[in-house]
Short mmCIF file of C-alpha atoms in Angstrom, two decimals:
data_model
loop_
_atom_site.label_atom_id
_atom_site.label_comp_id
_atom_site.label_asym_id
_atom_site.label_seq_id
_atom_site.Cartn_x
_atom_site.Cartn_y
_atom_site.Cartn_z
CA MET A 1 0.00 0.00 0.00
CA LYS A 2 3.00 2.25 -0.45
CA ASN A 3 1.48 4.36 -3.26
CA ILE A 4 -1.89 4.68 -1.52
CA ILE A 5 -0.45 5.70 1.85
CA SER A 6 1.94 8.16 0.21
CA LYS A 7 -0.94 9.85 -1.66
CA ILE A 8 -3.17 9.93 1.44
CA LYS A 9 -0.40 11.65 3.41
CA GLN A 10 0.10 14.17 0.58
CA VAL A 11 -3.53 15.20 0.97
CA TYR A 12 -3.72 15.19 4.79
CA PRO A 13 -1.53 13.98 7.71
CA VAL A 14 -3.54 10.88 8.66
CA SER A 15 -2.25 9.10 11.78
CA ASP A 16 -0.54 5.72 11.56
CA GLU A 17 -3.24 4.25 13.79
CA ALA A 18 -6.01 5.42 11.44
CA LEU A 19 -4.08 4.18 8.38
CA GLN A 20 -3.63 0.76 9.99
CA GLU A 21 -7.35 0.49 10.66
CA LEU A 22 -8.15 1.66 7.13
CA GLN A 23 -5.86 -1.02 5.73
CA ALA A 24 -7.37 -3.67 8.04
CA ASN A 25 -10.80 -2.94 6.50
CA MET A 26 -9.56 -3.26 2.91
CA GLU A 27 -9.23 -6.23 0.61
CA VAL A 28 -6.63 -6.37 -2.13
CA ARG A 29 -7.88 -7.34 -5.59
CA TYR A 30 -6.18 -7.74 -8.93
CA TYR A 31 -7.95 -6.64 -12.10
CA PRO A 32 -6.69 -7.25 -15.64
CA LYS A 33 -6.65 -4.51 -18.25
CA GLY A 34 -10.11 -3.94 -19.74
CA THR A 35 -12.09 -4.82 -16.59
CA TYR A 36 -15.07 -2.67 -15.68
CA LEU A 37 -14.86 -1.99 -11.93
CA VAL A 38 -18.11 -0.05 -12.07
CA GLN A 39 -20.66 -0.44 -14.85
CA SER A 40 -23.13 2.24 -15.81
CA GLY A 41 -26.65 1.26 -14.88
CA MET A 42 -25.44 -0.79 -11.89
CA THR A 43 -25.14 0.16 -8.22
CA ASP A 44 -21.72 -0.40 -6.65
CA ARG A 45 -20.90 0.24 -2.97
CA LEU A 46 -17.10 -0.03 -3.15
CA VAL A 47 -14.36 2.60 -3.01
CA TYR A 48 -11.33 1.58 -5.08
CA PHE A 49 -7.83 2.64 -3.93
CA ILE A 50 -5.33 2.16 -6.75
CA GLU A 51 -1.95 0.81 -5.69
CA GLU A 52 -0.77 0.02 -9.22
CA GLY A 53 -2.31 0.81 -12.58
CA VAL A 54 -4.55 3.29 -14.38
CA THR A 55 -8.33 3.54 -14.74
CA ARG A 56 -10.64 5.85 -16.60
CA SER A 57 -14.15 6.99 -15.86
CA VAL A 58 -16.22 6.85 -19.02
CA PHE A 59 -19.67 8.02 -20.01
CA HIS A 60 -21.44 5.95 -22.67
CA HIS A 61 -24.02 7.78 -24.81
CA ASN A 62 -25.46 6.96 -28.25
CA GLY A 63 -22.62 4.56 -29.04
CA GLN A 64 -19.96 7.12 -28.07
CA ASP A 65 -17.58 6.83 -25.13
CA THR A 66 -16.34 10.00 -23.45
CA THR A 67 -13.53 9.73 -20.94
CA THR A 68 -14.34 12.00 -18.00
CA TRP A 69 -11.52 11.25 -15.55
CA PHE A 70 -8.30 9.30 -15.11
CA SER A 71 -7.09 7.70 -11.88
CA GLN A 72 -3.69 6.18 -11.24
CA GLU A 73 -1.36 5.08 -8.46
CA GLY A 74 -2.45 6.45 -5.09
CA ASP A 75 -5.81 7.73 -6.36
CA ILE A 76 -9.26 6.54 -5.40
CA THR A 77 -12.13 5.96 -7.81
CA PHE A 78 -15.80 5.04 -7.48
CA GLY A 79 -19.22 5.45 -9.04
CA MET A 80 -20.45 8.66 -7.43
CA ASP A 81 -24.19 8.08 -7.85
CA SER A 82 -23.86 4.55 -6.50
CA LEU A 83 -21.68 5.50 -3.59
CA TYR A 84 -23.45 8.61 -2.35
CA TYR A 85 -27.02 8.09 -3.46
CA GLN A 86 -27.42 4.29 -3.80
CA ARG A 87 -28.51 4.77 -7.41
CA PRO A 88 -27.16 3.11 -10.54
CA SER A 89 -23.98 4.75 -11.77
CA ILE A 90 -24.15 6.93 -14.88
CA GLU A 91 -20.47 6.29 -15.63
CA SER A 92 -18.39 3.17 -15.94
CA ILE A 93 -14.87 2.78 -14.58
CA GLU A 94 -12.51 0.72 -16.73
CA THR A 95 -8.99 -0.48 -16.00
CA LEU A 96 -6.58 0.71 -18.69
CA THR A 97 -3.73 -1.43 -17.37
CA ASP A 98 -3.48 -4.45 -15.11
CA CYS A 99 -4.30 -3.04 -11.67
CA THR A 100 -3.66 -3.83 -8.03
CA ILE A 101 -6.49 -2.21 -6.11
CA TYR A 102 -7.52 -2.16 -2.47
CA VAL A 103 -11.28 -2.00 -1.96
CA ILE A 104 -13.39 -0.96 0.98
CA TYR A 105 -17.16 -0.85 1.32
CA ILE A 106 -18.51 2.68 1.74
CA ASP A 107 -20.24 1.73 5.00
CA GLU A 108 -16.88 0.70 6.47
CA LEU A 109 -15.21 3.89 5.22
CA ASN A 110 -18.05 5.97 6.68
CA ALA A 111 -17.51 4.22 10.05
CA LEU A 112 -13.82 5.19 9.86
CA TYR A 113 -14.81 8.79 9.09
CA GLU A 114 -16.86 8.73 12.33
CA LYS A 115 -14.05 7.19 14.38
CA TYR A 116 -11.06 9.14 13.04
CA ILE A 117 -11.30 12.87 12.39
CA ASP A 118 -8.09 12.75 10.37
CA ILE A 119 -9.61 10.24 7.93
CA ALA A 120 -12.73 12.42 7.70
CA ASN A 121 -10.55 15.47 7.02
CA TRP A 122 -8.57 13.55 4.39
CA GLY A 123 -11.84 12.63 2.62
CA ARG A 124 -13.13 16.21 2.81
CA ILE A 125 -9.94 17.74 1.42
CA LEU A 126 -9.67 15.07 -1.27
CA HIS A 127 -13.19 15.85 -2.46
CA GLN A 128 -12.51 19.60 -2.35
CA ASP A 129 -9.40 19.11 -4.51
CA VAL A 130 -11.27 16.98 -7.05
CA ASN A 131 -14.13 19.49 -7.23
CA LYS A 132 -11.60 22.28 -7.82
CA ASP A 133 -9.94 20.25 -10.59
CA LEU A 134 -13.31 19.49 -12.21
CA SER A 135 -14.23 23.17 -12.13
CA HIS A 136 -10.92 24.18 -13.68
CA ILE A 137 -11.17 21.49 -16.38
CA PHE A 138 -14.69 22.67 -17.26
CA VAL A 139 -13.56 26.28 -17.62
CA GLU A 140 -10.45 25.25 -19.57
CA ARG A 141 -12.59 23.38 -22.10
CA LEU A 142 -14.53 26.60 -22.70
CA GLN A 143 -11.63 29.06 -22.74
CA LEU A 144 -8.34 27.38 -23.68
CA SER A 145 -7.02 26.26 -27.03
CA PRO A 146 -6.44 22.54 -27.64
CA LYS A 147 -2.70 23.05 -27.17
CA GLU A 148 -3.21 24.81 -23.85
CA ARG A 149 -5.58 22.04 -22.67
CA TYR A 150 -3.02 19.43 -23.68
CA ASP A 151 -0.26 21.27 -21.81
CA ARG A 152 -2.44 21.50 -18.66
CA PHE A 153 -3.24 17.79 -18.94
CA ASN A 154 0.48 16.97 -18.95
CA GLN A 155 1.08 19.27 -15.97
CA ARG A 156 -1.69 17.61 -13.95
CA HIS A 157 -0.84 14.06 -15.04
CA PRO A 158 2.90 13.82 -15.79
CA GLY A 159 3.71 10.76 -17.90
CA LEU A 160 0.09 9.59 -18.18
CA ILE A 161 0.01 10.43 -21.91
CA ASN A 162 2.43 7.51 -22.43
CA ARG A 163 0.26 5.04 -20.48
CA VAL A 164 -3.17 5.46 -22.05
CA LYS A 165 -4.65 5.47 -25.55
CA LEU A 166 -4.55 8.87 -27.18
CA LYS A 167 -8.23 8.63 -28.14
CA TYR A 168 -9.08 8.61 -24.39
CA VAL A 169 -6.98 11.72 -23.81
CA ALA A 170 -8.55 13.45 -26.83
CA ALA A 171 -12.06 12.70 -25.54
CA PHE A 172 -11.09 13.91 -22.07
CA LEU A 173 -9.76 17.16 -23.54
CA GLY A 174 -12.84 17.63 -25.72
CA ILE A 175 -10.89 17.53 -28.99
CA SER A 176 -10.62 15.11 -31.88
CA ILE A 177 -7.81 12.58 -32.13
CA TYR A 178 -6.64 14.46 -35.25
CA THR A 179 -6.39 17.73 -33.34
CA LEU A 180 -4.49 15.97 -30.56
CA SER A 181 -2.06 14.52 -33.11
CA ARG A 182 -1.45 17.98 -34.58
CA VAL A 183 -0.90 19.48 -31.12
CA ARG A 184 1.55 16.71 -30.20
CA ALA A 185 3.42 17.16 -33.50
CA GLN A 186 4.03 20.84 -32.66
CA LYS A 187 6.08 19.91 -29.59
#
């Protein structure tokens, strides 16, 4: 759990005691590339902590897939509607590489939030940071050129461009694969 613990501590100084209890409530699972952790239309009550690998959140609509988020080592991922509202997820989460993932049921994580203020603060700050990133990405799609969006992507996710299919990055950036190729050729 080296990557997970390192990322948690980057977000908030969670105590060793709380981290040990968090780990005691988790189960390690191995998922091959191309596995859907969460499927749209299904309700899933797990939080996925990524130790190794990369996932993408994807929205399926009218035969088109739009990548809405990437998660990698140290990140968490989950189906928001399922987790918070016990409704079927509107997005799927797919592994883009073979992944080692620690899972915990949301009820167990909520119990840890109640028991350890530092875990609750970690969760709060993590969600604040993600909401800030989502807000910035939304504004960038409206205001920045494709090249500027690509540059920001590489700043936020160093090296990820070499680990995932370019069509997923293009969809995430809101540009065509052809535009992405032109932008990359300018470098």
